[in-house]
Amino acid sequence: MAMRLFLLYVVIELAVVVALASTIGFGWTVLLLLGTFLVGMALAGSQVKRHIRRLRSGLNAETVQGAAADSVLVALGTVLVAIPGLASSVIGALLLLPPTRAAARPMVTAMAARRMSLITVGGAAGYTAPRGDYIDGEVIDVTDVEPLAVERKPD
């Protein structure tokens, strides 16, 4: 699966670079790639700092879910900006912009909820823990100690 995703990434990035180079020229394509990377990294740095400040300021029950989704989107956007390629840098930069993150947040929340039902016991998967006997007891800590050797007097 990972190899297929990597192959898809390479094909898309090469197609974008070849199409762009044939349209605007090789030099401008290289400058555009470098500019996109630099702008994306600056945006990633500012958004990561902003998001860390938001997390440090405190969260309440209503904002935890949104902050978790934003954390995932900021991390994904930063990784996409950092890996080489124009298409990945543009997608990563879009994920780093706050309005785009707000639009993508419900999708991330839905994906997490679908995964969470597989993880939690008694969740949407319909699994219930078996009921067994309950044994009330007390735990006693026992330490084995060697008995002291007593010297015997000869008779």
mmCIF file of C-alpha atoms in Angstrom:
data_model
loop_
_atom_site.group_PDB
_atom_site.id
_atom_site.type_symbol
_atom_site.label_atom_id
_atom_site.label_comp_id
_atom_site.label_asym_id
_atom_site.label_seq_id
_atom_site.Cartn_x
_atom_site.Cartn_y
_atom_site.Cartn_z
ATOM 1 C CA MET A 1 0.000 0.000 0.000
ATOM 2 C CA ALA A 2 2.786 2.431 0.911
ATOM 3 C CA MET A 3 4.619 1.678 -2.318
ATOM 4 C CA ARG A 4 1.480 2.398 -4.344
ATOM 5 C CA LEU A 5 0.987 5.730 -2.567
ATOM 6 C CA PHE A 6 4.610 6.672 -3.171
ATOM 7 C CA LEU A 7 4.317 5.733 -6.842
ATOM 8 C CA LEU A 8 1.134 7.821 -7.137
ATOM 9 C CA TYR A 9 2.925 10.762 -5.467
ATOM 10 C CA VAL A 10 5.876 10.521 -7.880
ATOM 11 C CA VAL A 11 3.634 10.290 -10.952
ATOM 12 C CA ILE A 12 1.525 13.288 -9.889
ATOM 13 C CA GLU A 13 4.528 15.451 -9.014
ATOM 14 C CA LEU A 14 6.346 14.591 -12.245
ATOM 15 C CA ALA A 15 3.239 15.294 -14.300
ATOM 16 C CA VAL A 16 2.826 18.685 -12.639
ATOM 17 C CA VAL A 17 6.493 19.633 -13.114
ATOM 18 C CA VAL A 18 6.586 18.488 -16.755
ATOM 19 C CA ALA A 19 3.331 20.314 -17.573
ATOM 20 C CA LEU A 20 4.520 23.457 -15.824
ATOM 21 C CA ALA A 21 7.977 23.352 -17.452
ATOM 22 C CA SER A 22 6.455 22.964 -20.901
ATOM 23 C CA THR A 23 4.090 25.862 -20.214
ATOM 24 C CA ILE A 24 6.277 28.488 -18.527
ATOM 25 C CA GLY A 25 9.810 27.123 -19.020
ATOM 26 C CA PHE A 26 12.284 25.227 -16.868
ATOM 27 C CA GLY A 27 13.805 28.245 -15.079
ATOM 28 C CA TRP A 28 10.461 29.680 -14.010
ATOM 29 C CA THR A 29 9.331 26.216 -12.896
ATOM 30 C CA VAL A 30 12.375 25.856 -10.624
ATOM 31 C CA LEU A 31 11.785 29.350 -9.220
ATOM 32 C CA LEU A 32 8.108 28.535 -8.640
ATOM 33 C CA LEU A 33 9.029 25.279 -6.856
ATOM 34 C CA LEU A 34 11.524 27.088 -4.628
ATOM 35 C CA GLY A 35 9.119 29.968 -3.945
ATOM 36 C CA THR A 36 6.272 27.617 -3.081
ATOM 37 C CA PHE A 37 8.509 25.705 -0.694
ATOM 38 C CA LEU A 38 9.747 28.867 1.055
ATOM 39 C CA VAL A 39 6.280 30.413 1.368
ATOM 40 C CA GLY A 40 4.885 27.100 2.602
ATOM 41 C CA MET A 41 7.583 26.700 5.251
ATOM 42 C CA ALA A 42 7.047 30.273 6.473
ATOM 43 C CA LEU A 43 3.295 29.645 6.634
ATOM 44 C CA ALA A 44 3.864 26.329 8.417
ATOM 45 C CA GLY A 45 6.097 27.974 11.003
ATOM 46 C CA SER A 46 3.607 30.726 11.739
ATOM 47 C CA GLN A 47 0.633 28.344 11.934
ATOM 48 C CA VAL A 48 2.458 25.880 14.190
ATOM 49 C CA LYS A 49 3.399 28.715 16.578
ATOM 50 C CA ARG A 50 -0.163 30.071 16.489
ATOM 51 C CA HIS A 51 -1.621 26.629 17.153
ATOM 52 C CA ILE A 52 0.763 25.958 20.061
ATOM 53 C CA ARG A 53 -0.224 29.310 21.609
ATOM 54 C CA ARG A 54 -3.879 28.314 21.231
ATOM 55 C CA LEU A 55 -3.276 24.975 22.937
ATOM 56 C CA ARG A 56 -1.333 26.592 25.779
ATOM 57 C CA SER A 57 -4.052 29.160 26.391
ATOM 58 C CA GLY A 58 -6.335 26.395 27.554
ATOM 59 C CA LEU A 59 -9.101 24.322 26.136
ATOM 60 C CA ASN A 60 -12.612 23.679 27.287
ATOM 61 C CA ALA A 61 -14.950 20.819 26.447
ATOM 62 C CA GLU A 62 -16.342 22.572 23.358
ATOM 63 C CA THR A 63 -12.991 23.391 21.747
ATOM 64 C CA VAL A 64 -11.128 20.134 22.361
ATOM 65 C CA GLN A 65 -12.512 18.392 19.290
ATOM 66 C CA GLY A 66 -11.732 21.348 17.011
ATOM 67 C CA ALA A 67 -8.249 21.721 18.461
ATOM 68 C CA ALA A 68 -7.520 18.043 17.881
ATOM 69 C CA ALA A 69 -8.683 18.257 14.261
ATOM 70 C CA ASP A 70 -6.657 21.443 13.759
ATOM 71 C CA SER A 71 -3.594 19.703 15.201
ATOM 72 C CA VAL A 72 -3.936 16.907 12.664
ATOM 73 C CA LEU A 73 -4.452 19.325 9.786
ATOM 74 C CA VAL A 74 -1.531 21.586 10.766
ATOM 75 C CA ALA A 75 0.762 18.564 11.093
ATOM 76 C CA LEU A 76 -0.360 17.134 7.749
ATOM 77 C CA GLY A 77 -0.015 20.509 6.044
ATOM 78 C CA THR A 78 3.490 20.981 7.441
ATOM 79 C CA VAL A 79 4.580 17.542 6.233
ATOM 80 C CA LEU A 80 3.094 18.135 2.780
ATOM 81 C CA VAL A 81 4.878 21.481 2.508
ATOM 82 C CA ALA A 82 8.180 19.965 3.617
ATOM 83 C CA ILE A 83 8.265 17.107 1.113
ATOM 84 C CA PRO A 84 9.450 18.098 -2.356
ATOM 85 C CA GLY A 85 6.961 18.798 -5.086
ATOM 86 C CA LEU A 86 4.668 21.535 -6.265
ATOM 87 C CA ALA A 87 1.358 19.683 -5.889
ATOM 88 C CA SER A 88 2.114 18.536 -2.335
ATOM 89 C CA SER A 89 3.345 22.008 -1.342
ATOM 90 C CA VAL A 90 0.183 23.651 -2.659
ATOM 91 C CA ILE A 91 -2.083 21.131 -0.884
ATOM 92 C CA GLY A 92 -0.043 21.532 2.323
ATOM 93 C CA ALA A 93 -0.242 25.326 2.136
ATOM 94 C CA LEU A 94 -3.996 25.113 1.653
ATOM 95 C CA LEU A 95 -4.300 22.905 4.744
ATOM 96 C CA LEU A 96 -2.303 25.451 6.747
ATOM 97 C CA LEU A 97 -4.669 28.321 5.962
ATOM 98 C CA PRO A 98 -7.304 28.761 8.723
ATOM 99 C CA PRO A 99 -10.351 29.022 6.391
ATOM 100 C CA THR A 100 -9.377 25.809 4.594
ATOM 101 C CA ARG A 101 -8.784 24.050 7.917
ATOM 102 C CA ALA A 102 -12.258 25.092 9.043
ATOM 103 C CA ALA A 103 -13.708 23.537 5.886
ATOM 104 C CA ALA A 104 -11.675 20.314 6.302
ATOM 105 C CA ARG A 105 -12.301 19.951 10.055
ATOM 106 C CA PRO A 106 -15.650 18.062 9.715
ATOM 107 C CA MET A 107 -14.018 15.528 7.401
ATOM 108 C CA VAL A 108 -11.185 14.868 9.869
ATOM 109 C CA THR A 109 -13.676 14.597 12.727
ATOM 110 C CA ALA A 110 -15.781 12.087 10.777
ATOM 111 C CA MET A 111 -12.719 10.002 9.920
ATOM 112 C CA ALA A 112 -11.603 9.998 13.547
ATOM 113 C CA ALA A 113 -15.085 9.022 14.737
ATOM 114 C CA ARG A 114 -15.170 6.128 12.291
ATOM 115 C CA ARG A 115 -11.757 4.903 13.502
ATOM 116 C CA MET A 116 -12.687 5.421 17.149
ATOM 117 C CA SER A 117 -15.671 3.087 16.892
ATOM 118 C CA LEU A 118 -13.235 0.333 15.981
ATOM 119 C CA ILE A 119 -11.033 1.068 18.965
ATOM 120 C CA THR A 120 -13.479 1.620 21.819
ATOM 121 C CA VAL A 121 -15.112 -1.239 23.653
ATOM 122 C CA GLY A 122 -18.881 -1.095 23.500
ATOM 123 C CA GLY A 123 -18.805 1.502 20.744
ATOM 124 C CA ALA A 124 -20.542 1.402 17.395
ATOM 125 C CA ALA A 125 -18.958 -1.967 16.635
ATOM 126 C CA GLY A 126 -21.530 -3.588 18.954
ATOM 127 C CA TYR A 127 -19.007 -5.354 21.144
ATOM 128 C CA THR A 128 -19.913 -5.754 24.796
ATOM 129 C CA ALA A 129 -17.594 -7.141 27.420
ATOM 130 C CA PRO A 130 -18.584 -10.577 28.718
ATOM 131 C CA ARG A 131 -20.112 -10.598 32.161
ATOM 132 C CA GLY A 132 -18.442 -12.978 34.545
ATOM 133 C CA ASP A 133 -18.493 -13.695 38.210
ATOM 134 C CA TYR A 134 -17.390 -10.968 40.532
ATOM 135 C CA ILE A 135 -15.149 -12.147 43.314
ATOM 136 C CA ASP A 136 -14.782 -9.865 46.270
ATOM 137 C CA GLY A 137 -11.459 -10.380 47.950
ATOM 138 C CA GLU A 138 -8.491 -8.904 49.662
ATOM 139 C CA VAL A 139 -4.904 -8.967 48.480
ATOM 140 C CA ILE A 140 -2.297 -9.796 51.077
ATOM 141 C CA ASP A 141 1.301 -8.969 50.334
ATOM 142 C CA VAL A 142 3.481 -11.875 51.422
ATOM 143 C CA THR A 143 7.233 -11.628 51.622
ATOM 144 C CA ASP A 144 9.239 -14.815 51.980
ATOM 145 C CA VAL A 145 11.970 -14.452 54.581
ATOM 146 C CA GLU A 146 14.572 -17.053 55.308
ATOM 147 C CA PRO A 147 14.380 -18.153 58.957
ATOM 148 C CA LEU A 148 17.333 -17.221 61.084
ATOM 149 C CA ALA A 149 19.805 -20.003 61.535
ATOM 150 C CA VAL A 150 20.050 -20.983 65.195
ATOM 151 C CA GLU A 151 23.322 -22.390 66.360
ATOM 152 C CA ARG A 152 23.100 -25.630 68.291
ATOM 153 C CA LYS A 153 25.371 -26.481 71.133
ATOM 154 C CA PRO A 154 26.990 -29.880 70.898
ATOM 155 C CA ASP A 155 25.613 -32.387 73.404
#
